[in-house]
CSV table of C-alpha atoms and ligand atoms in Angstrom, one decimal:
chain,number,residue,atom,x,y,z
V,1,MET,CA,91.2,112.8,56.7
V,2,LYS,CA,90.9,110.7,53.7
V,3,ILE,CA,88.9,107.6,54.5
V,4,THR,CA,87.2,104.6,52.8
V,5,VAL,CA,84.0,103.1,54.1
V,6,ILE,CA,83.5,99.5,52.9
V,7,GLY,CA,79.9,98.2,52.8
V,8,LEU,CA,77.2,100.7,52.5
V,9,GLY,CA,74.1,99.0,54.3
V,10,TYR,CA,72.5,100.7,57.2
V,11,LEU,CA,75.7,101.0,59.2
V,12,GLY,CA,78.1,101.8,56.4
V,13,ALA,CA,75.9,104.4,54.6
V,14,THR,CA,75.2,106.3,57.9
V,15,HIS,CA,78.8,106.1,58.9
V,16,ALA,CA,80.0,107.3,55.6
V,17,VAL,CA,77.6,110.3,55.7
V,18,ALA,CA,78.5,111.1,59.3
V,19,MET,CA,82.2,111.1,58.5
V,20,ALA,CA,81.6,113.3,55.5
V,21,GLU,CA,79.6,115.7,57.8
V,22,LEU,CA,82.5,115.9,60.1
V,23,GLY,CA,84.6,117.1,57.2
V,24,HIS,CA,86.4,114.0,56.2
V,25,GLN,CA,87.0,113.0,52.6
V,26,VAL,CA,85.0,109.8,52.1
V,27,ILE,CA,85.1,107.1,49.4
V,28,GLY,CA,82.2,104.7,50.0
V,29,ILE,CA,82.5,101.2,48.5
V,30,GLU,CA,79.4,99.2,47.7
V,31,ALA,CA,79.1,96.0,45.6
V,32,ASN,CA,75.3,96.0,45.3
V,33,PRO,CA,74.6,98.0,42.0
V,34,LYS,CA,71.0,99.1,43.1
V,35,ARG,CA,72.3,100.4,46.4
V,36,LEU,CA,75.4,102.0,44.8
V,37,GLY,CA,73.3,103.8,42.1
V,38,ASP,CA,70.8,105.2,44.7
V,39,LEU,CA,73.7,106.6,46.8
V,40,GLN,CA,75.5,108.1,43.8
V,41,ASN,CA,72.1,109.8,43.0
V,42,GLY,CA,71.8,111.2,46.5
V,43,VAL,CA,69.1,108.7,47.5
V,44,VAL,CA,69.4,106.7,50.8
V,45,PRO,CA,68.3,103.1,49.8
V,46,PHE,CA,66.4,102.6,53.1
V,47,PHE,CA,64.1,104.8,55.2
V,48,GLU,CA,66.1,106.8,57.8
V,49,PRO,CA,64.7,110.2,58.9
V,50,GLY,CA,67.1,113.0,58.0
V,51,LEU,CA,69.7,110.9,56.1
V,52,ASP,CA,68.7,111.8,52.6
V,53,GLU,CA,69.1,115.5,53.3
V,54,ALA,CA,72.5,114.9,55.0
V,55,LEU,CA,73.7,112.7,52.1
V,56,GLN,CA,72.7,115.4,49.5
V,57,SER,CA,74.5,118.0,51.5
V,58,VAL,CA,77.8,116.2,51.8
V,59,ILE,CA,77.6,115.2,48.1
V,60,ALA,CA,77.1,118.9,47.3
V,61,LYS,CA,80.1,119.8,49.4
V,62,GLY,CA,82.2,117.3,47.5
V,63,ASN,CA,83.1,115.4,50.7
V,64,ILE,CA,81.9,112.0,49.6
V,65,LYS,CA,81.7,109.7,46.5
V,66,PHE,CA,80.6,106.2,46.0
V,67,GLN,CA,82.0,103.4,43.8
V,68,ALA,CA,81.8,99.7,43.3
V,69,ASP,CA,85.4,98.8,43.9
V,70,HIS,CA,88.6,100.2,45.2
V,71,THR,CA,90.8,102.2,42.8
V,72,GLU,CA,94.3,103.6,43.1
V,73,GLU,CA,92.7,106.5,45.2
V,74,SER,CA,92.0,104.1,48.0
V,75,ARG,CA,95.8,103.9,48.6
V,76,GLU,CA,95.7,107.7,49.5
V,77,ALA,CA,93.3,106.8,52.4
V,78,ASP,CA,94.7,106.8,56.0
V,79,LEU,CA,91.8,104.9,57.4
V,80,HIS,CA,89.5,102.1,56.1
V,81,PHE,CA,86.2,101.3,57.8
V,82,LEU,CA,84.7,97.8,57.4
V,83,CYS,CA,81.0,98.0,57.6
V,84,VAL,CA,79.8,94.9,55.7
V,85,GLY,CA,77.1,92.7,57.1
V,86,THR,CA,77.5,89.6,59.3
V,87,PRO,CA,74.1,87.9,58.9
V,88,GLN,CA,73.1,84.7,60.6
V,89,LEU,CA,74.3,81.6,58.7
V,90,PRO,CA,71.5,79.6,57.3
V,91,GLY,CA,70.8,76.5,59.5
V,92,SER,CA,72.9,77.8,62.3
V,93,TYR,CA,73.0,80.4,65.1
V,94,ALA,CA,76.5,81.6,64.1
V,95,ALA,CA,77.3,84.8,62.3
V,96,ASN,CA,78.6,84.7,58.6
V,97,THR,CA,81.9,86.6,58.6
V,98,GLN,CA,82.6,85.8,55.0
V,99,TYR,CA,81.8,89.3,53.7
V,100,LEU,CA,84.5,90.7,56.0
V,101,HIS,CA,87.0,88.2,54.7
V,102,ASP,CA,86.2,89.2,51.1
V,103,ALA,CA,86.4,92.9,52.0
V,104,VAL,CA,89.9,92.7,53.4
V,105,ARG,CA,91.2,90.6,50.5
V,106,ALA,CA,89.8,93.2,48.1
V,107,LEU,CA,91.4,96.0,50.1
V,108,ALA,CA,94.8,94.3,50.4
V,109,PRO,CA,96.2,95.5,47.1
V,110,TYR,CA,95.4,99.1,47.8
V,111,LEU,CA,96.4,99.2,51.5
V,112,ARG,CA,99.3,101.4,52.5
V,113,GLU,CA,101.6,100.0,55.3
V,114,ASP,CA,100.9,102.8,57.6
V,115,ALA,CA,97.2,102.8,56.9
V,116,VAL,CA,94.7,101.6,59.6
V,117,ILE,CA,91.7,99.3,59.0
V,118,ALA,CA,88.9,99.7,61.6
V,119,GLY,CA,86.2,97.1,61.8
V,120,LYS,CA,82.7,98.3,62.7
V,121,SER,CA,80.6,95.4,61.9
V,122,THR,CA,79.2,93.3,64.8
V,123,VAL,CA,81.4,90.2,65.0
V,124,PRO,CA,82.0,87.0,67.0
V,125,VAL,CA,84.9,87.7,69.4
V,126,GLY,CA,88.2,86.6,67.7
V,127,THR,CA,87.2,87.8,64.2
V,128,ALA,CA,89.7,90.6,64.1
V,129,ALA,CA,92.5,88.2,64.9
V,130,LYS,CA,91.6,86.0,61.9
V,131,LEU,CA,91.1,89.0,59.6
V,132,THR,CA,94.6,90.2,60.6
V,133,GLU,CA,96.1,86.9,59.4
V,134,VAL,CA,94.1,87.0,56.2
V,135,LEU,CA,95.2,90.6,55.6
V,136,ALA,CA,98.8,89.9,56.5
V,137,GLU,CA,99.0,87.2,54.0
V,138,ALA,CA,97.2,89.1,51.2
V,139,ALA,CA,99.1,92.3,51.8
V,140,GLY,CA,102.5,90.9,52.6
V,141,PHE,CA,102.9,93.0,55.8
V,142,GLN,CA,101.5,93.2,59.3
V,143,PRO,CA,98.5,95.5,59.1
V,144,HIS,CA,97.2,97.9,61.7
V,145,LEU,CA,93.9,96.5,62.3
V,146,ALA,CA,91.4,97.8,65.0
V,147,TRP,CA,87.9,97.3,66.1
V,148,ASN,CA,85.5,100.1,66.6
V,149,PRO,CA,81.9,98.9,67.3
V,150,GLU,CA,79.0,101.0,66.3
V,151,PHE,CA,75.9,101.5,68.5
V,152,LEU,CA,73.6,103.4,66.2
V,153,ARG,CA,69.8,102.6,66.2
V,154,GLU,CA,67.7,102.5,63.1
V,155,GLY,CA,65.3,105.6,63.1
V,156,THR,CA,67.9,107.8,64.9
V,157,ALA,CA,70.9,106.5,63.1
V,158,LEU,CA,72.6,109.8,62.1
V,159,GLU,CA,72.1,111.5,65.4
V,160,ASP,CA,73.4,108.4,67.1
V,161,SER,CA,76.5,108.6,64.9
V,162,LEU,CA,77.3,112.2,65.3
V,163,ARG,CA,76.4,112.4,69.0
V,164,PRO,CA,77.0,108.9,70.4
V,165,ASP,CA,76.9,107.9,74.1
V,166,ARG,CA,80.5,106.8,73.8
V,167,ILE,CA,83.1,105.8,71.3
V,168,VAL,CA,84.9,102.5,71.8
V,169,ILE,CA,88.1,101.5,70.1
V,170,GLY,CA,89.9,98.2,70.4
V,171,VAL,CA,93.6,98.6,69.3
V,172,ASN,CA,96.9,96.9,69.7
V,173,ASP,CA,99.2,99.4,68.2
V,174,ASP,CA,99.8,103.2,68.6
V,175,ARG,CA,99.2,104.0,65.0
V,176,SER,CA,95.6,102.8,65.1
V,177,ALA,CA,94.9,104.6,68.4
V,178,GLU,CA,96.2,107.8,67.0
V,179,LEU,CA,94.3,107.8,63.7
V,180,LEU,CA,91.0,106.7,65.3
V,181,ARG,CA,91.4,109.4,68.0
V,182,LYS,CA,92.0,111.9,65.2
V,183,VAL,CA,88.9,110.8,63.0
V,184,TYR,CA,86.6,111.2,65.9
V,185,GLU,CA,88.1,114.4,67.3
V,186,PRO,CA,85.2,116.6,66.1
V,187,ILE,CA,82.9,114.4,68.2
V,188,THR,CA,85.0,113.9,71.3
V,189,ALA,CA,85.7,117.7,71.4
V,190,HIS,CA,82.2,117.9,72.8
V,191,GLY,CA,83.1,115.6,75.7
V,192,THR,CA,81.9,112.3,74.4
V,193,PRO,CA,83.5,109.5,76.4
V,194,PHE,CA,86.2,107.8,74.4
V,195,ILE,CA,87.2,104.3,75.6
V,196,THR,CA,90.3,102.4,74.4
V,197,THR,CA,90.5,98.7,75.0
V,198,ASP,CA,92.2,95.6,73.6
V,199,ILE,CA,90.7,94.2,70.4
V,200,PRO,CA,88.7,91.2,71.9
V,201,THR,CA,87.0,93.5,74.5
V,202,ALA,CA,86.0,95.9,71.8
V,203,GLU,CA,84.4,93.0,69.8
V,204,LEU,CA,82.7,91.8,72.9
V,205,VAL,CA,81.3,95.3,73.9
V,206,LYS,CA,78.9,95.4,71.0
V,207,VAL,CA,77.4,91.8,71.5
V,208,ALA,CA,77.4,92.4,75.3
V,209,ALA,CA,75.4,95.7,74.8
V,210,ASN,CA,73.0,94.1,72.5
V,211,SER,CA,72.6,91.1,74.7
V,212,PHE,CA,71.9,93.3,77.7
V,213,LEU,CA,69.3,95.3,75.8
V,214,ALA,CA,67.6,92.1,74.7
V,215,THR,CA,67.7,90.7,78.1
V,216,LYS,CA,66.1,93.9,79.5
V,217,ILE,CA,63.2,93.6,77.0
V,218,SER,CA,62.7,89.9,77.7
V,219,PHE,CA,62.8,90.5,81.4
V,220,ILE,CA,59.9,93.0,81.3
V,221,ASN,CA,58.1,90.6,78.9
V,222,ALA,CA,58.6,87.8,81.4
V,223,MET,CA,57.0,90.1,84.1
V,224,ALA,CA,54.2,90.7,81.6
V,225,GLU,CA,53.5,86.9,81.3
V,226,ILE,CA,53.2,86.8,85.2
V,227,ALA,CA,51.2,90.1,85.4
V,228,GLU,CA,48.7,88.6,82.9
V,229,VAL,CA,47.9,85.7,85.2
V,230,ALA,CA,48.2,87.5,88.5
V,231,GLY,CA,45.9,90.5,87.5
V,232,ALA,CA,48.9,92.9,87.7
V,233,ASP,CA,50.1,95.6,85.3
V,234,ALA,CA,53.5,95.2,83.8
V,235,VAL,CA,53.5,98.9,82.5
V,236,SER,CA,53.1,100.3,86.0
V,237,LEU,CA,55.6,97.7,87.2
V,238,ALA,CA,58.2,98.9,84.6
V,239,GLU,CA,57.5,102.5,85.7
V,240,ALA,CA,58.0,101.6,89.4
V,241,ILE,CA,61.2,99.7,89.0
V,242,GLY,CA,62.5,102.1,86.4
V,243,TYR,CA,62.7,104.9,88.9
V,244,ASP,CA,65.6,103.1,90.5
V,245,GLU,CA,68.6,104.5,88.7
V,246,ARG,CA,70.4,101.2,88.8
V,247,ILE,CA,67.6,99.7,86.7
V,248,GLY,CA,66.6,102.7,84.6
V,249,ASN,CA,63.3,103.1,82.7
V,250,LYS,CA,64.6,102.6,79.1
V,251,PHE,CA,64.1,99.3,77.2
V,252,LEU,CA,61.4,98.2,79.6
V,253,ARG,CA,58.5,98.5,77.3
V,254,ASN,CA,56.7,95.2,77.2
V,255,GLY,CA,54.9,93.9,74.1
V,256,ILE,CA,55.4,91.6,71.2
V,257,GLY,CA,59.2,91.9,71.7
V,258,PHE,CA,62.3,92.7,69.9
V,259,GLY,CA,63.2,92.1,66.2
V,260,GLY,CA,65.2,93.7,63.5
V,261,GLY,CA,68.6,92.9,61.9
V,262,CYS,CA,70.6,93.1,65.1
V,263,LEU,CA,69.2,92.0,68.5
V,264,PRO,CA,67.8,88.6,67.5
V,265,LYS,CA,70.9,87.6,65.4
V,266,ASP,CA,73.3,89.0,67.8
V,267,ILE,CA,72.2,87.0,70.8
V,268,ARG,CA,72.2,83.8,68.8
V,269,ALA,CA,75.6,84.5,67.3
V,270,PHE,CA,76.9,85.2,70.8
V,271,MET,CA,75.6,81.8,72.1
V,272,ALA,CA,77.2,80.1,69.1
V,273,ARG,CA,80.5,81.8,69.7
V,274,ALA,CA,80.5,81.1,73.4
V,275,GLU,CA,79.8,77.4,72.6
V,276,GLU,CA,82.8,77.3,70.3
V,277,LEU,CA,85.0,78.9,73.0
V,278,GLY,CA,83.8,76.1,75.4
V,279,VAL,CA,81.9,78.6,77.7
V,280,GLY,CA,78.4,78.2,76.2
V,281,GLN,CA,77.0,77.9,79.8
V,282,ALA,CA,77.9,81.5,80.5
V,283,VAL,CA,75.2,82.8,78.1
V,284,ASP,CA,72.8,79.9,78.3
V,285,PHE,CA,70.3,82.5,79.7
V,286,LEU,CA,70.2,84.1,76.2
V,287,ALA,CA,68.3,81.0,75.0
V,288,ASP,CA,65.5,81.9,77.6
V,289,VAL,CA,65.7,85.6,76.4
V,290,ASP,CA,65.1,84.3,72.9
V,291,SER,CA,62.3,82.1,73.8
V,292,ILE,CA,60.4,84.6,76.0
V,293,ASN,CA,60.7,87.0,73.0
V,294,LEU,CA,59.1,84.5,70.7
V,295,ARG,CA,56.4,83.5,73.2
V,296,ARG,CA,55.1,87.1,73.2
V,297,ARG,CA,54.4,86.9,69.5
V,298,ALA,CA,52.4,83.8,70.0
V,299,ARG,CA,50.5,85.3,73.0
V,300,VAL,CA,48.7,87.7,70.4
V,301,VAL,CA,47.3,84.6,68.6
V,302,ASP,CA,46.2,83.0,71.8
V,303,LEU,CA,44.3,86.3,72.8
V,304,LEU,CA,42.6,86.4,69.4
V,305,LYS,CA,41.5,82.9,69.7
V,306,ARG,CA,40.3,83.4,73.3
V,307,GLU,CA,38.3,86.4,72.2
V,308,LEU,CA,37.0,85.1,68.8
V,309,GLY,CA,37.1,81.5,69.0
V,310,SER,CA,38.4,80.1,65.8
V,311,ILE,CA,39.9,82.9,63.7
V,312,ALA,CA,39.9,80.8,60.5
V,313,GLY,CA,38.4,82.9,57.6
V,314,LYS,CA,38.2,86.0,59.8
V,315,ARG,CA,39.7,89.4,58.7
V,316,ILE,CA,42.3,90.5,61.2
V,317,LEU,CA,44.1,93.9,60.7
V,318,VAL,CA,47.7,94.2,61.8
V,319,LEU,CA,48.9,97.7,62.2
V,320,GLY,CA,52.5,98.2,61.4
V,321,ALA,CA,54.9,95.9,59.5
V,322,ALA,CA,58.4,97.3,60.3
V,323,PHE,CA,60.3,96.0,63.3
V,324,LYS,CA,59.9,99.4,64.9
V,325,PRO,CA,58.6,102.8,64.0
V,326,ASP,CA,60.5,105.2,61.7
V,327,SER,CA,62.1,102.3,59.9
V,328,ASP,CA,61.1,100.3,56.8
V,329,ASP,CA,63.1,97.4,57.9
V,330,LEU,CA,61.2,94.1,57.9
V,331,ARG,CA,64.2,91.8,59.0
V,332,ASP,CA,62.9,89.6,61.8
V,333,SER,CA,60.0,91.9,62.3
V,334,PRO,CA,57.8,90.9,65.2
V,335,SER,CA,54.7,92.5,63.4
V,336,ILE,CA,55.4,90.2,60.3
V,337,ALA,CA,55.9,87.2,62.6
V,338,VAL,CA,52.6,87.9,64.4
V,339,ALA,CA,50.8,88.4,61.0
V,340,LYS,CA,52.2,85.1,59.8
V,341,LEU,CA,51.2,83.2,63.0
V,342,ILE,CA,47.6,84.6,62.5
V,343,LEU,CA,47.7,83.6,58.9
V,344,ALA,CA,48.7,80.1,59.9
V,345,GLU,CA,45.4,79.9,61.9
V,346,GLY,CA,43.5,80.4,58.5
V,347,ALA,CA,42.6,84.1,59.0
V,348,ASN,CA,42.7,86.7,56.3
V,349,VAL,CA,45.4,89.0,57.4
V,350,VAL,CA,45.5,92.6,56.3
V,351,VAL,CA,48.6,94.5,57.0
V,352,HIS,CA,48.9,98.3,57.0
V,353,ASP,CA,52.2,100.3,57.4
V,354,PRO,CA,52.9,104.0,56.6
V,355,ILE,CA,56.0,103.2,54.4
V,356,SER,CA,57.0,99.6,54.1
V,357,LEU,CA,54.0,98.0,52.3
V,358,ASP,CA,56.1,97.6,49.0
V,359,HIS,CA,58.6,95.4,50.9
V,360,VAL,CA,55.7,93.5,52.5
V,361,ARG,CA,54.2,92.9,49.0
V,362,ALA,CA,57.5,91.7,47.7
V,363,THR,CA,58.4,89.4,50.5
V,364,GLU,CA,55.2,88.2,52.0
V,365,PRO,CA,52.6,87.9,49.3
V,366,SER,CA,50.2,85.8,51.4
V,367,LEU,CA,49.5,88.9,53.5
V,368,ILE,CA,47.1,91.5,52.2
V,369,ALA,CA,49.0,94.8,52.1
V,370,GLU,CA,46.6,97.7,52.2
V,371,GLN,CA,47.8,101.3,52.2
V,372,ASP,CA,44.4,103.0,52.9
V,373,LEU,CA,43.8,102.6,56.6
V,374,ILE,CA,40.0,102.8,56.5
V,375,LYS,CA,39.9,100.2,53.6
V,376,ALA,CA,42.3,98.1,55.7
V,377,ALA,CA,40.0,98.3,58.8
V,378,THR,CA,36.8,97.7,56.9
V,379,GLY,CA,35.2,94.4,58.0
V,380,ALA,CA,38.0,93.6,60.5
V,381,GLU,CA,37.0,91.3,63.4
V,382,ALA,CA,40.0,92.4,65.3
V,383,ILE,CA,42.9,94.8,65.1
V,384,VAL,CA,46.4,94.2,66.4
V,385,LEU,CA,48.8,97.1,67.0
V,386,ALA,CA,52.2,95.6,66.2
V,387,THR,CA,54.5,98.6,65.4
V,388,GLU,CA,53.7,101.9,67.3
V,389,TRP,CA,53.9,104.4,64.5
V,390,SER,CA,52.8,107.8,65.7
V,391,ASN,CA,49.9,107.9,63.2
V,392,TYR,CA,48.3,104.8,65.1
V,393,ARG,CA,48.5,106.7,68.4
V,394,THR,CA,46.4,109.7,67.3
V,395,LEU,CA,43.3,110.2,69.6
V,396,ASP,CA,41.0,110.5,66.4
V,397,LEU,CA,41.8,107.1,65.1
V,398,PRO,CA,39.5,105.0,67.3
V,399,ALA,CA,36.4,107.1,66.2
V,400,GLU,CA,37.6,106.9,62.6
V,401,LEU,CA,37.8,103.1,62.6
V,402,ALA,CA,34.8,102.3,64.9
V,403,PRO,CA,32.1,102.6,62.1
V,404,VAL,CA,33.9,100.4,59.6
V,405,VAL,CA,35.2,97.4,61.7
V,406,ALA,CA,33.0,94.3,62.0
V,407,ASN,CA,33.9,93.9,65.7
V,408,LYS,CA,35.4,96.4,68.0
V,409,LEU,CA,38.4,94.4,69.4
V,410,ILE,CA,41.9,95.8,69.5
V,411,ILE,CA,45.0,94.2,70.9
V,412,ASP,CA,47.7,96.7,71.8
V,413,GLY,CA,50.9,94.7,71.2
V,414,ARG,CA,53.2,97.6,72.1
V,415,ASN,CA,51.4,99.3,75.0
V,416,ALA,CA,51.4,102.5,72.9
V,417,LEU,CA,47.6,103.3,72.6
V,418,LYS,CA,45.6,105.7,74.8
V,419,VAL,CA,43.3,103.2,76.4
V,420,ALA,CA,40.4,105.6,77.3
V,421,ALA,CA,40.3,106.9,73.7
V,422,TRP,CA,39.7,103.4,72.3
V,423,GLN,CA,37.2,102.5,75.1
V,424,SER,CA,35.2,105.6,74.5
V,425,ALA,CA,34.9,104.7,70.8
V,426,GLY,CA,33.4,101.5,71.9
V,427,PHE,CA,36.4,99.2,71.5
V,428,ARG,CA,37.3,96.5,73.8
V,429,LEU,CA,41.2,97.0,74.2
V,430,ILE,CA,43.5,94.2,75.4
V,431,ALA,CA,47.0,95.5,76.1
V,432,LEU,CA,49.9,92.8,76.6
V,433,GLY,CA,50.9,92.5,80.2
V,434,ARG,CA,48.1,94.9,81.5
V,435,ASN,CA,44.8,94.6,83.3
V,436,VAL,CA,43.1,97.4,81.3
V,437,GLU,CA,40.5,95.1,79.6
V,438,ALA,CA,37.0,96.5,79.7
Y,1,UGA,C1,69.9,97.9,68.2
Y,1,UGA,C2,70.6,98.6,69.4
Y,1,UGA,O1,69.6,99.3,70.1
Y,1,UGA,C3,71.7,99.6,68.9
Y,1,UGA,O2,72.4,100.1,70.0
Y,1,UGA,C4,72.6,98.7,67.9
Y,1,UGA,O3,73.7,99.6,67.4
Y,1,UGA,C5,71.9,98.1,66.8
Y,1,UGA,O4,70.9,97.2,67.4
Y,1,UGA,C6,72.9,97.3,66.0
Y,1,UGA,O5,73.4,96.3,66.5
Y,1,UGA,O6,73.3,97.8,64.9
Y,1,UGA,P1,68.1,98.7,66.5
Y,1,UGA,O7,68.1,97.3,65.9
Y,1,UGA,O8,68.0,99.8,65.5
Y,1,UGA,O9,69.3,98.9,67.5
Y,1,UGA,O10,66.7,98.7,67.3
Y,1,UGA,P2,66.3,99.0,68.8
Y,1,UGA,O11,65.9,100.4,69.0
Y,1,UGA,O12,67.3,98.4,69.8
Y,1,UGA,O13,65.0,98.0,68.9
Y,1,UGA,C7,65.0,96.7,68.7
Y,1,UGA,C8,63.7,96.1,68.9
Y,1,UGA,O14,63.4,96.0,70.3
Y,1,UGA,C9,62.5,96.7,68.2
Y,1,UGA,O15,61.7,95.6,67.6
Y,1,UGA,C10,61.8,97.4,69.3
Y,1,UGA,O16,60.4,97.4,69.1
Y,1,UGA,C11,62.0,96.5,70.5
Y,1,UGA,N1,61.9,97.1,71.8
Y,1,UGA,C12,62.7,98.1,72.1
Y,1,UGA,C13,60.9,96.6,72.8
Y,1,UGA,O17,60.2,95.6,72.5
Y,1,UGA,N2,60.8,97.2,74.0
Y,1,UGA,C14,61.7,98.2,74.3
Y,1,UGA,O18,61.6,98.6,75.6
Y,1,UGA,C15,62.6,98.7,73.4
């Protein structure tokens, strides 16, 4: 099929490559000149394992091209995917849907009457209905607009796109259902569940899924708060409850909490939208989910102060800057938030990360970004593991760092370290929510 993918950030770039891998002819539209230039040159403008190779392969096959605007060729497309961002509005919890409005207005002159527009961006419920009105006015006919939420995770984005747990489409006409079924046929042929709903349900599915995931993480972090004062162990607790299939063991890792471009903004946008709809109370609990999450960041500073007294003027090393491993995304990163809380106490904060230190230098100049791990650790009074990259979990690391640090204290903010390895290298290890202190 001939398709366009509009907006080539994380979601759009991955979706465009995935569609081209499935054999569709893809035109990617991206307004940002730097991002566009990178993609045209076969370079993914963010870190995502495996995506560069896949991009180069679909370019070589001639299945994909990238441009700044629509051209007459967009009129040949049967299906247009909307993948532009819906960031949090400044000074508000609500999502900014302006980029979607701009995208459909720009598409309208090139839209065939039998073509289908499928929104993939995460949106407040009711957005598709508004976009339909905008498009109908701009195009002069009633468009086929559908919603098709995306569930990919950073770090495993391509795999999640090509082998998703499920595909969800929200439609209110047969043409949309038919084309979306057809575009995903190479995936559903392998048995992937394909769920067809009305449009508001499809819009809600995405925010509901992300709210549930955020709630699971905050639930286990709430248990960690209790475990810490009760002398219990939240990691064993998670394992024990996780064997119950109704609960499941995923997304029950306690630590400094969730961040990134999705979970935090999505729960806030959901609260704002529910309030607008007059049912704010239904998701009041998400405010607690948010506060538990933020409290765990502050807990690291409390532990440092408990152990070191004042941390003013002391050198503290934060391991990891990205919001999770295998990503260079610093958006609402718990690691950066923790580093800045430590900085606010007057400490000298050194940050190490395998791939995202250039972003740290550009966005957080008050943090010391050091690429050499030994140099970063030299003279440190404490180390905080904030992002569980695999290179911080190697068993040799404690012995390598032990001779250079000024004080052998490590706080495991992700419950990712082998406690015995650090203890045998002479470190005092404090893990959030656990009773492993020695
Ligand atoms: C999330 C969802 O998982 C995807 O399904 C969704 O498509 C995506 O948002 C989106 O809306 O686009 P992502 O933001 O890539 O994906 O990251 P996650 O893997 O969900 O992790 C989010 C945060 O939660 C990270 O900071 C991670 O460290 C933290 N986390 C995760 C925990 O603290 N504990 C856990 O047990 C799991």
